[in-house]
CSV table of C-alpha atoms in Angstrom, one decimal:
chain,number,residue,atom,x,y,z
A,1,MET,CA,25.2,48.0,44.4
A,2,SER,CA,26.7,50.8,46.3
A,3,ASN,CA,29.9,51.5,43.6
A,4,LEU,CA,27.7,52.6,40.6
A,5,THR,CA,27.4,55.5,40.0
A,6,TYR,CA,29.9,59.3,39.3
A,7,ARG,CA,29.2,62.9,38.8
A,8,TYR,CA,32.6,64.2,36.6
A,9,THR,CA,32.7,68.2,36.0
A,10,GLY,CA,35.6,69.9,34.6
A,11,PRO,CA,37.4,69.8,31.5
A,12,LEU,CA,35.5,68.1,28.4
A,13,PRO,CA,38.8,66.3,26.7
A,14,LEU,CA,39.7,64.5,30.3
A,15,GLY,CA,35.7,63.9,30.7
A,16,SER,CA,35.4,61.4,27.7
A,17,VAL,CA,37.7,59.5,29.2
A,18,VAL,CA,36.6,59.3,32.5
A,19,ALA,CA,33.4,58.2,31.1
A,20,HIS,CA,34.8,55.9,29.4
A,21,TYR,CA,37.0,54.3,32.4
A,22,CYS,CA,33.8,54.3,34.3
A,23,GLY,CA,31.9,52.9,32.4
A,24,ALA,CA,34.9,49.7,32.4
A,25,ALA,CA,34.1,50.3,36.1
A,26,GLY,CA,30.8,49.8,36.1
A,27,LEU,CA,29.7,53.1,36.3
A,28,THR,CA,27.2,55.0,35.2
A,29,THR,CA,26.1,58.7,35.8
A,30,THR,CA,23.6,60.3,37.9
A,31,LYS,CA,23.2,63.4,38.9
A,32,GLU,CA,22.5,63.6,42.2
A,33,ALA,CA,24.5,61.6,45.2
A,34,PRO,CA,26.9,59.6,43.2
A,35,THR,CA,28.9,57.4,44.9
A,36,TRP,CA,31.5,58.6,43.7
A,37,ARG,CA,31.8,62.4,42.3
A,38,LEU,CA,35.7,63.2,39.8
A,39,ASP,CA,36.2,67.1,40.1
A,40,ALA,CA,38.6,68.0,37.1
A,41,SER,CA,40.9,70.9,37.0
A,42,GLU,CA,44.1,72.1,34.9
A,43,ASN,CA,46.8,74.0,34.3
A,44,ASP,CA,49.6,74.9,31.8
A,45,LYS,CA,50.9,71.9,32.7
A,46,ALA,CA,48.5,69.0,34.2
A,47,TYR,CA,45.2,67.9,34.7
A,48,THR,CA,44.3,67.1,38.8
A,49,LEU,CA,41.3,65.0,39.3
A,50,ALA,CA,40.3,64.6,42.8
A,51,VAL,CA,38.5,61.5,43.4
A,52,TRP,CA,35.8,61.5,46.1
A,53,HIS,CA,33.7,58.6,47.5
A,54,GLU,CA,30.3,59.1,49.2
A,55,GLU,CA,32.3,61.7,51.7
A,56,THR,CA,35.5,61.2,51.9
A,57,HIS,CA,38.1,62.6,49.4
A,58,VAL,CA,40.6,59.5,48.3
A,59,THR,CA,42.7,60.9,46.1
A,60,ASP,CA,43.8,63.1,43.4
A,61,LEU,CA,45.2,62.0,40.1
A,62,THR,CA,47.4,63.8,38.2
A,63,GLY,CA,48.1,63.4,34.8
A,64,ALA,CA,49.9,65.6,31.4
A,65,LEU,CA,47.4,67.5,29.0
A,66,SER,CA,47.8,65.1,26.1
A,67,ASN,CA,46.0,62.4,25.3
A,68,GLU,CA,48.6,59.2,27.0
A,69,GLY,CA,47.9,61.5,30.6
A,70,ARG,CA,44.6,61.5,30.2
A,71,LEU,CA,44.9,57.6,29.3
A,72,GLN,CA,47.0,57.5,32.3
A,73,ILE,CA,44.5,59.7,34.7
A,74,GLY,CA,41.4,56.9,33.4
A,75,GLY,CA,44.5,54.2,34.5
A,76,GLN,CA,44.8,55.2,37.8
A,77,LEU,CA,41.3,56.0,38.4
A,78,LEU,CA,40.2,52.4,37.4
A,79,LYS,CA,42.4,50.7,39.7
A,80,LEU,CA,41.6,52.1,42.2
A,81,ILE,CA,37.1,52.1,42.0
A,82,ARG,CA,37.8,48.0,41.0
A,83,THR,CA,39.8,48.2,43.9
A,84,ALA,CA,36.8,49.7,46.1
A,85,GLN,CA,34.8,46.5,44.7
A,86,GLY,CA,36.6,44.7,45.9
A,87,ARG,CA,38.6,43.2,43.2
A,88,SER,CA,41.2,43.1,41.9
A,89,PRO,CA,43.1,46.9,40.5
A,90,LEU,CA,43.3,44.8,36.5
A,91,GLY,CA,41.7,42.5,35.3
A,92,GLU,CA,42.8,40.4,32.0
A,93,TRP,CA,42.0,43.7,29.5
A,94,GLY,CA,44.6,46.0,32.3
A,95,THR,CA,43.2,49.5,31.5
A,96,LEU,CA,42.1,48.6,28.2
A,97,VAL,CA,38.8,50.1,27.2
A,98,GLY,CA,38.0,50.9,23.8
A,99,VAL,CA,35.6,49.2,22.5
A,100,ARG,CA,37.6,47.8,19.5
A,101,PRO,CA,40.9,46.3,21.0
A,102,THR,CA,42.2,44.9,17.7
A,103,LYS,CA,41.9,48.2,15.7
A,104,LEU,CA,44.7,49.6,18.1
A,105,PHE,CA,46.4,46.9,17.9
A,106,HIS,CA,45.8,47.4,13.3
A,107,LYS,CA,47.4,50.5,14.3
A,108,LEU,CA,50.2,49.2,16.0
A,109,TRP,CA,51.2,46.9,13.6
A,110,ASP,CA,50.8,49.7,10.5
A,111,ASN,CA,53.9,51.5,12.7
A,112,SER,CA,56.0,49.0,12.5
A,113,ASP,CA,57.8,46.0,10.7
A,114,SER,CA,56.0,42.8,12.6
A,115,ALA,CA,52.8,42.2,15.3
A,116,ASP,CA,55.7,42.6,17.7
A,117,GLN,CA,55.7,46.1,18.6
A,118,ALA,CA,52.5,46.2,18.8
A,119,VAL,CA,52.6,43.6,21.4
A,120,THR,CA,55.3,45.5,23.5
A,121,ALA,CA,52.9,48.7,24.0
A,122,LEU,CA,49.4,46.0,25.2
A,123,ARG,CA,51.5,44.9,28.1
A,124,GLU,CA,54.1,48.0,28.5
A,125,ARG,CA,51.6,50.8,28.0
A,126,PHE,CA,48.4,49.0,29.4
A,127,GLU,CA,48.7,46.1,30.8
A,128,VAL,CA,46.8,43.5,28.8
A,129,SER,CA,47.2,40.5,30.0
A,130,GLN,CA,49.9,37.3,28.5
A,131,SER,CA,45.8,35.5,27.5
A,132,LYS,CA,44.3,38.6,26.0
A,133,ILE,CA,47.2,39.2,24.0
A,134,ASP,CA,47.7,36.3,22.9
A,135,LEU,CA,43.6,36.4,21.7
A,136,LEU,CA,44.4,40.0,20.0
A,137,ARG,CA,47.9,38.9,18.1
A,138,ASP,CA,45.8,35.3,16.5
A,139,ILE,CA,42.0,37.5,15.7
A,140,ALA,CA,44.7,40.9,13.6
A,141,THR,CA,47.0,38.4,12.5
A,142,LEU,CA,43.4,36.2,10.2
A,143,GLN,CA,42.5,39.6,10.0
A,144,ARG,CA,45.5,41.4,8.0
A,145,PRO,CA,44.5,40.5,4.5
A,146,TYR,CA,41.7,42.2,4.8
A,147,VAL,CA,42.6,45.9,6.4
A,148,ALA,CA,46.5,46.2,5.3
A,149,PRO,CA,46.2,49.4,3.3
A,150,HIS,CA,46.9,48.7,-0.5
A,151,GLU,CA,46.7,51.7,-3.3
A,152,THR,CA,43.0,50.4,-4.2
A,153,ALA,CA,41.4,50.4,-0.4
A,154,ASP,CA,39.6,53.6,-1.4
A,155,ARG,CA,37.4,52.5,-3.7
A,156,GLU,CA,36.4,49.1,-1.9
A,157,ILE,CA,33.4,49.6,0.0
A,158,SER,CA,30.6,47.7,1.7
A,159,ILE,CA,26.7,48.2,2.0
A,160,TYR,CA,24.6,48.3,5.3
A,161,GLY,CA,21.1,48.0,5.2
A,162,GLY,CA,19.3,48.8,8.3
A,163,ILE,CA,15.2,47.7,8.5
A,164,PRO,CA,14.1,48.8,11.6
A,165,PHE,CA,11.9,47.0,13.0
A,166,CYS,CA,11.3,44.1,15.3
A,167,GLN,CA,8.0,41.5,16.5
A,168,THR,CA,8.9,42.0,20.8
A,169,HIS,CA,11.1,43.8,22.8
A,170,CYS,CA,14.5,42.0,24.1
A,171,THR,CA,15.0,43.6,28.2
A,172,TYR,CA,18.0,43.6,27.0
A,173,CYS,CA,18.2,45.4,24.5
A,174,SER,CA,17.6,49.0,23.8
A,175,PHE,CA,16.0,48.8,20.7
A,176,PRO,CA,15.0,52.7,19.9
A,177,TYR,CA,12.3,52.2,16.8
A,178,GLY,CA,9.0,50.5,18.6
A,179,LEU,CA,7.4,47.3,17.2
A,180,ILE,CA,6.5,46.6,13.2
A,181,GLN,CA,2.5,45.8,14.5
A,182,ASP,CA,2.5,49.3,15.8
A,183,TYR,CA,3.9,51.2,12.5
A,184,LYS,CA,1.6,52.1,10.5
A,185,ARG,CA,3.3,53.9,7.7
A,186,ILE,CA,5.0,50.7,6.3
A,187,PRO,CA,4.1,51.4,2.5
A,188,ASP,CA,5.9,54.7,3.5
A,189,PHE,CA,9.4,53.5,5.0
A,190,LEU,CA,9.4,51.4,1.9
A,191,LYS,CA,9.8,53.7,-1.3
A,192,ALA,CA,11.9,55.7,0.6
A,193,PHE,CA,14.1,52.6,1.7
A,194,VAL,CA,13.9,51.7,-2.3
A,195,LYS,CA,14.5,55.6,-3.1
A,196,ASP,CA,17.4,55.3,-0.4
A,197,ALA,CA,19.3,52.1,-2.1
A,198,THR,CA,18.3,53.6,-5.8
A,199,GLN,CA,20.3,56.9,-4.9
A,200,LEU,CA,23.3,55.0,-3.4
A,201,LYS,CA,23.4,53.1,-6.5
A,202,THR,CA,24.1,56.4,-9.1
A,203,ILE,CA,27.2,56.1,-6.2
A,204,LEU,CA,28.4,53.9,-7.1
A,205,ASP,CA,28.3,53.3,-10.7
A,206,GLU,CA,29.3,57.6,-10.9
A,207,TYR,CA,32.6,56.5,-8.2
A,208,ALA,CA,33.1,53.4,-9.9
A,209,LEU,CA,33.3,51.6,-6.5
A,210,THR,CA,33.6,47.9,-5.6
A,211,VAL,CA,31.5,46.5,-3.2
A,212,SER,CA,32.8,43.3,-0.5
A,213,THR,CA,29.9,43.1,1.7
A,214,VAL,CA,27.2,44.0,1.8
A,215,TYR,CA,24.6,43.0,5.0
A,216,MET,CA,20.9,43.7,5.7
A,217,GLY,CA,20.9,44.1,9.2
A,218,GLY,CA,18.5,45.5,12.0
A,219,GLY,CA,15.9,45.0,14.1
A,220,THR,CA,14.9,42.5,12.6
A,221,PRO,CA,14.8,42.4,8.4
A,222,THR,CA,12.4,39.3,8.4
A,223,SER,CA,10.3,41.0,10.7
A,224,LEU,CA,8.3,42.8,7.5
A,225,ASN,CA,6.4,40.8,5.9
A,226,ASP,CA,7.3,38.3,2.7
A,227,ASP,CA,5.7,40.7,0.2
A,228,ASP,CA,7.2,43.8,1.9
A,229,PHE,CA,10.6,41.5,2.5
A,230,ALA,CA,11.5,41.0,-0.8
A,231,THR,CA,10.7,44.2,-1.9
A,232,ALA,CA,13.6,45.4,0.6
A,233,LEU,CA,15.8,42.8,0.1
A,234,GLY,CA,15.1,43.6,-4.0
A,235,ALA,CA,16.3,47.5,-3.2
A,236,LEU,CA,19.7,46.0,-1.8
A,237,ALA,CA,20.2,43.3,-4.1
A,238,GLU,CA,20.8,45.7,-7.0
A,239,LEU,CA,24.0,47.1,-5.1
A,240,HIS,CA,25.9,43.6,-4.6
A,241,ARG,CA,28.0,42.3,-6.7
A,242,ALA,CA,28.5,38.7,-8.5
A,243,ASN,CA,30.4,36.4,-5.6
A,244,SER,CA,30.6,39.0,-2.9
A,245,GLU,CA,29.4,38.1,0.6
A,246,PHE,CA,25.9,39.3,1.4
A,247,THR,CA,24.2,38.6,4.6
A,248,VAL,CA,21.2,38.6,6.1
A,249,GLU,CA,19.7,39.1,9.7
A,250,ALA,CA,17.3,36.4,10.0
A,251,GLY,CA,17.8,35.3,13.7
A,252,ARG,CA,14.8,35.4,14.7
A,253,PRO,CA,12.9,32.0,13.7
A,254,ASP,CA,9.2,33.4,14.1
A,255,SER,CA,10.1,36.2,11.8
A,256,VAL,CA,11.3,33.8,8.7
A,257,THR,CA,9.6,32.1,6.7
A,258,PRO,CA,9.8,29.6,3.2
A,259,HIS,CA,9.0,32.2,1.0
A,260,LYS,CA,11.6,34.5,2.9
A,261,LEU,CA,14.5,32.2,2.6
A,262,GLU,CA,13.2,31.1,-1.1
A,263,THR,CA,13.8,35.2,-2.1
A,264,MET,CA,16.9,35.1,-0.3
A,265,ALA,CA,18.1,32.6,-2.4
A,266,ARG,CA,16.9,34.2,-5.4
A,267,LEU,CA,18.7,37.4,-5.1
A,268,GLY,CA,21.7,36.2,-3.8
A,269,VAL,CA,22.1,36.0,-0.5
A,270,ASN,CA,24.6,33.1,0.8
A,271,ARG,CA,24.9,34.1,4.3
A,272,ILE,CA,22.2,34.9,7.8
A,273,SER,CA,22.1,35.0,10.7
A,274,ILE,CA,20.2,33.2,13.0
A,275,ASN,CA,20.2,33.9,16.3
A,276,PRO,CA,19.4,31.8,19.2
A,277,GLN,CA,20.5,33.6,22.0
A,278,SER,CA,19.7,30.5,24.8
A,279,MET,CA,18.6,27.0,24.2
A,280,HIS,CA,16.8,27.4,26.9
A,281,ASP,CA,12.8,28.6,26.6
A,282,ASN,CA,12.6,29.9,30.4
A,283,ILE,CA,15.8,32.0,29.5
A,284,LEU,CA,14.1,33.2,26.4
A,285,LYS,CA,10.9,34.0,27.9
A,286,ALA,CA,12.1,36.1,30.7
A,287,VAL,CA,14.5,38.2,27.9
A,288,GLY,CA,11.4,38.1,25.9
A,289,ARG,CA,12.1,36.4,23.2
A,290,GLY,CA,8.6,35.7,21.2
A,291,HIS,CA,10.3,32.1,20.0
A,292,MET,CA,11.3,28.5,21.8
A,293,ALA,CA,14.1,27.0,21.1
A,294,GLU,CA,12.4,24.1,19.1
A,295,ALA,CA,12.2,26.8,16.5
A,296,ILE,CA,15.4,27.4,16.7
A,297,LYS,CA,16.5,23.5,15.5
A,298,GLU,CA,13.4,23.6,13.0
A,299,LEU,CA,14.3,26.5,11.3
A,300,TYR,CA,18.4,25.5,11.1
A,301,GLY,CA,17.5,22.2,10.1
A,302,TYR,CA,14.7,23.1,6.7
A,303,VAL,CA,17.9,25.8,5.8
A,304,ARG,CA,20.2,23.5,5.5
A,305,LYS,CA,18.3,21.0,3.8
A,306,HIS,CA,16.5,23.4,1.5
A,307,THR,CA,19.6,26.2,1.2
A,308,ASP,CA,23.5,26.6,0.7
A,309,PHE,CA,23.7,29.5,3.4
A,310,ALA,CA,26.6,29.7,5.4
A,311,VAL,CA,25.1,30.3,8.8
A,312,ASN,CA,25.9,32.3,11.8
A,313,MET,CA,24.6,31.7,15.4
A,314,ASP,CA,24.4,34.4,18.3
A,315,PHE,CA,24.8,33.4,22.0
A,316,ILE,CA,24.4,35.4,25.1
A,317,ALA,CA,26.3,35.2,28.9
A,318,GLY,CA,25.2,36.4,31.7
A,319,LEU,CA,21.0,36.1,30.6
A,320,PRO,CA,18.7,36.5,34.0
A,321,TYR,CA,18.7,32.5,35.6
A,322,GLN,CA,21.1,31.4,33.1
A,323,THR,CA,23.8,29.1,35.0
A,324,LEU,CA,27.3,27.4,33.4
A,325,ALA,CA,25.4,24.8,32.9
A,326,HIS,CA,23.2,26.5,30.6
A,327,MET,CA,25.8,27.8,28.4
A,328,ASP,CA,27.5,23.6,28.2
A,329,GLU,CA,23.9,23.2,26.8
A,330,ASN,CA,24.3,25.7,23.8
A,331,LEU,CA,27.5,24.6,23.1
A,332,ASP,CA,26.8,21.0,23.0
A,333,TYR,CA,23.9,21.9,20.2
A,334,VAL,CA,26.4,24.2,18.2
A,335,CYS,CA,29.1,21.6,18.4
A,336,GLN,CA,26.4,19.5,17.0
A,337,ALA,CA,24.6,21.5,14.4
A,338,ARG,CA,28.0,23.6,13.4
A,339,PRO,CA,27.0,26.9,11.4
A,340,GLU,CA,29.6,27.9,10.5
A,341,ASN,CA,29.7,31.2,12.6
A,342,VAL,CA,28.8,31.5,16.1
A,343,THR,CA,29.2,34.5,18.1
A,344,ILE,CA,29.7,34.8,21.9
A,345,HIS,CA,28.3,37.9,23.1
A,346,THR,CA,28.7,39.1,26.6
A,347,LEU,CA,26.3,41.0,28.1
A,348,ALA,CA,25.8,44.6,28.6
A,349,LEU,CA,23.6,46.3,30.7
A,350,LYS,CA,22.1,49.3,27.6
A,351,ARG,CA,20.6,52.6,28.8
A,352,GLY,CA,16.9,52.3,28.3
A,353,SER,CA,16.6,48.9,28.0
A,354,PRO,CA,14.4,46.9,30.1
A,355,LEU,CA,17.1,45.0,32.2
A,356,TYR,CA,18.9,48.1,32.0
A,357,ASP,CA,16.1,50.1,34.2
A,358,GLY,CA,15.5,46.7,36.6
A,359,THR,CA,13.7,44.5,34.6
A,360,GLY,CA,14.7,40.6,35.2
A,361,ARG,CA,18.4,42.7,36.9
A,362,GLU,CA,17.9,40.5,40.1
A,363,ALA,CA,18.0,37.2,38.6
A,364,MET,CA,21.4,38.2,36.7
A,365,PRO,CA,24.4,35.9,37.1
A,366,GLU,CA,27.7,36.8,39.1
A,367,ALA,CA,30.3,38.5,37.0
A,368,ALA,CA,32.4,35.3,38.2
A,369,VAL,CA,29.6,32.6,36.5
A,370,VAL,CA,29.5,34.9,33.3
A,371,GLU,CA,33.5,35.1,32.7
A,372,ALA,CA,33.2,31.2,33.5
A,373,MET,CA,30.8,30.5,30.5
A,374,VAL,CA,33.3,33.0,28.1
A,375,ALA,CA,36.0,30.5,29.2
A,376,ARG,CA,34.5,27.5,28.0
A,377,SER,CA,33.2,28.8,25.1
A,378,LYS,CA,36.5,29.8,24.1
A,379,GLU,CA,37.4,26.1,25.4
A,380,ARG,CA,35.0,23.7,23.4
A,381,LEU,CA,34.6,25.9,20.8
A,382,GLU,CA,38.6,26.0,19.7
A,383,ALA,CA,38.2,22.6,20.5
A,384,ALA,CA,35.9,21.9,17.9
A,385,GLY,CA,37.5,23.3,15.1
A,386,TYR,CA,36.6,26.7,15.4
A,387,VAL,CA,38.4,29.5,15.7
A,388,PRO,CA,38.3,33.9,16.5
A,389,TYR,CA,38.3,36.2,14.5
A,390,TYR,CA,36.6,39.4,15.2
A,391,VAL,CA,36.1,40.2,18.5
A,392,TYR,CA,35.1,43.8,20.6
A,393,ARG,CA,34.0,45.6,24.0
A,394,GLN,CA,31.3,46.8,25.3
A,395,GLN,CA,30.3,49.6,28.5
A,396,TYR,CA,28.1,48.0,31.2
A,397,MET,CA,28.8,44.3,30.2
A,398,THR,CA,28.0,41.9,33.2
A,399,SER,CA,31.6,41.7,34.0
A,400,GLN,CA,35.1,42.5,32.7
A,401,THR,CA,35.4,40.1,29.3
A,402,GLU,CA,34.5,40.7,25.3
A,403,ASN,CA,32.1,39.4,22.4
A,404,ILE,CA,33.9,37.3,19.9
A,405,GLY,CA,33.1,36.0,16.7
A,406,TYR,CA,34.2,32.4,15.8
A,407,THR,CA,34.4,30.6,12.0
A,408,LEU,CA,35.3,27.8,11.1
A,409,PRO,CA,38.4,28.0,9.2
A,410,GLY,CA,37.3,29.2,5.3
A,411,HIS,CA,33.5,30.9,6.7
A,412,ILE,CA,34.6,34.2,7.4
A,413,CYS,CA,32.0,36.7,7.6
A,414,GLU,CA,33.9,39.3,5.7
A,415,TYR,CA,31.4,41.8,6.7
A,416,ASN,CA,32.0,41.5,10.4
A,417,ILE,CA,35.9,42.4,9.6
A,418,ARG,CA,34.8,45.1,7.2
A,419,ILE,CA,32.3,47.1,10.4
A,420,MET,CA,35.1,46.5,13.9
A,421,GLU,CA,38.1,47.7,12.2
A,422,GLU,CA,36.8,51.5,10.1
A,423,ARG,CA,39.1,50.0,7.7
A,424,GLN,CA,37.1,50.6,5.1
A,425,SER,CA,33.6,52.7,3.5
A,426,ILE,CA,30.8,51.3,4.8
A,427,LEU,CA,27.6,53.1,2.8
A,428,SER,CA,24.0,52.4,4.7
A,429,VAL,CA,21.2,52.5,3.6
A,430,GLY,CA,17.9,53.0,6.2
A,431,PRO,CA,16.8,54.7,9.1
A,432,GLY,CA,19.4,54.6,12.5
A,433,SER,CA,21.9,53.8,10.0
A,434,SER,CA,25.0,55.5,9.5
A,435,SER,CA,28.2,55.9,6.4
A,436,LYS,CA,31.6,56.6,7.0
A,437,TRP,CA,34.1,57.5,4.4
A,438,MET,CA,38.1,56.2,4.9
A,439,ARG,CA,40.5,56.3,3.5
A,440,GLY,CA,44.0,55.2,4.9
A,441,PRO,CA,46.7,55.9,6.2
A,442,GLU,CA,45.5,58.0,9.3
A,443,TYR,CA,41.2,56.3,9.0
A,444,ARG,CA,39.6,59.0,9.8
A,445,GLN,CA,36.3,59.0,9.4
A,446,LEU,CA,33.2,61.4,7.5
A,447,GLN,CA,30.3,60.6,9.2
A,448,GLN,CA,26.4,60.9,7.4
A,449,HIS,CA,23.7,59.4,10.4
A,450,MET,CA,20.6,58.5,9.4
A,451,PRO,CA,18.1,59.7,11.7
A,452,LYS,CA,16.4,57.0,14.0
A,453,ASP,CA,12.5,58.3,13.8
A,454,VAL,CA,12.0,56.4,11.1
A,455,SER,CA,9.0,58.7,10.2
A,456,VAL,CA,11.7,61.6,10.4
A,457,TYR,CA,13.8,59.7,7.8
A,458,ILE,CA,11.0,58.8,6.2
A,459,ASP,CA,10.2,63.1,5.7
A,460,THR,CA,13.7,64.4,5.6
A,461,LEU,CA,15.0,62.0,2.9
A,462,PRO,CA,15.7,64.1,0.0
A,463,THR,CA,17.9,66.7,1.8
A,464,LEU,CA,19.5,63.1,3.6
A,465,LEU,CA,20.1,61.9,-0.1
A,466,GLU,CA,21.7,65.6,-0.7
A,467,LYS,CA,24.5,65.4,2.1
A,468,ARG,CA,25.3,62.0,1.3
A,469,SER,CA,26.2,63.0,-2.2
A,470,GLN,CA,27.8,65.7,-1.2
A,471,LEU,CA,29.7,64.1,1.5
A,472,SER,CA,30.6,61.4,-1.5
A,473,LYS,CA,31.7,63.7,-3.8
A,474,ARG,CA,34.5,65.5,-1.4
A,475,PHE,CA,36.1,62.1,-0.3
A,476,TRP,CA,36.5,60.7,-4.5
A,477,GLU,CA,36.3,64.4,-5.7
A,478,GLY,CA,38.2,66.4,-2.8
């Protein structure tokens, strides 16, 4: 398409906002020959953004030197670009482009006596449609017991453990670490991971912290062999508290063995994710998955027969070669199998992924088809008794929709709420993971990001652990 690149020059505060709104319109940056050229300046009172489309000066947008002024320019820019692309100036999300819309909803709710003022702000400031306002209000109301401020909140944390390996590279994934079969330092990684978790346990004890949830993600944790998986999971199990939530991503059926499932049960895991993405072999092959749909059914049947785990399943709307009929068939399976949680993702083009670079893009469905898939999923899952309990958005989605997590009543995955709403400290173990220390009422963050490169993580671990200790001391003692 001719409307998909831009270049911005000007003040950084406005540039950050412009990037979000351009991303929402599907634009990516380029240094040479951009379709859209955005040149900004500022004086004592206002920003001015000169908008050029190809060689034509389209208009100048102005806004005050404030966050509200920057958002005003961003919203005007989004409408302008969407119109030039032949789309409605406003989608259902209006000019709201943040990744975590419920986070904003909760903040607005905190500052009022009820959710009503949050609804008004979304309608008036961001022009969000009634259907999305209803979605946000329903989800925020369900989440409120988990995120409402209370006195002991800053001593309650969650823990994330990241296993940075997969067996194949999905074309939609910007996975930065590499394939497990190519990495030669697995024993060193395991030693570092265990040391990382052991040091975190001393922090839990020192500050008398309560662990709400533990989540083992990746990558694909179950890509480790049986013994190595048991070692890594055992390290996280030392941080888990009895009867609290403990989740493992077991997303690929070709990586899960009975031994790993037995290890999970023995160490206290009570939730797993089995992620089909699609129940169609031709689509799975096209996106680089290393399994067939039948393997998903076999694994799910085994889990139901031999464990008491709650199960989440992920599906993606917008995959290459996918049609609305394919999504209906996915939903047929879900409604028959009835996992406790289902997440419907909208495909997002991630920088560094083969799909972003062109592999398979010609086979991706049109935005209108993807929007129909998401709408059909909501309709059918709610009819089957599921309710939405978290939502988030991403830049470069193939349509202006969202990712929604659904749950059967009484089976919420609490960690998903914690990570999305960012109101609880989450401390992490493993390369590529992030720790965030949070305290109300502002919920401003102290942060630490572990290196994505596994070898750098291994080789610099003592320095990384010292930094985590100092940040914890600053947060809980300072």
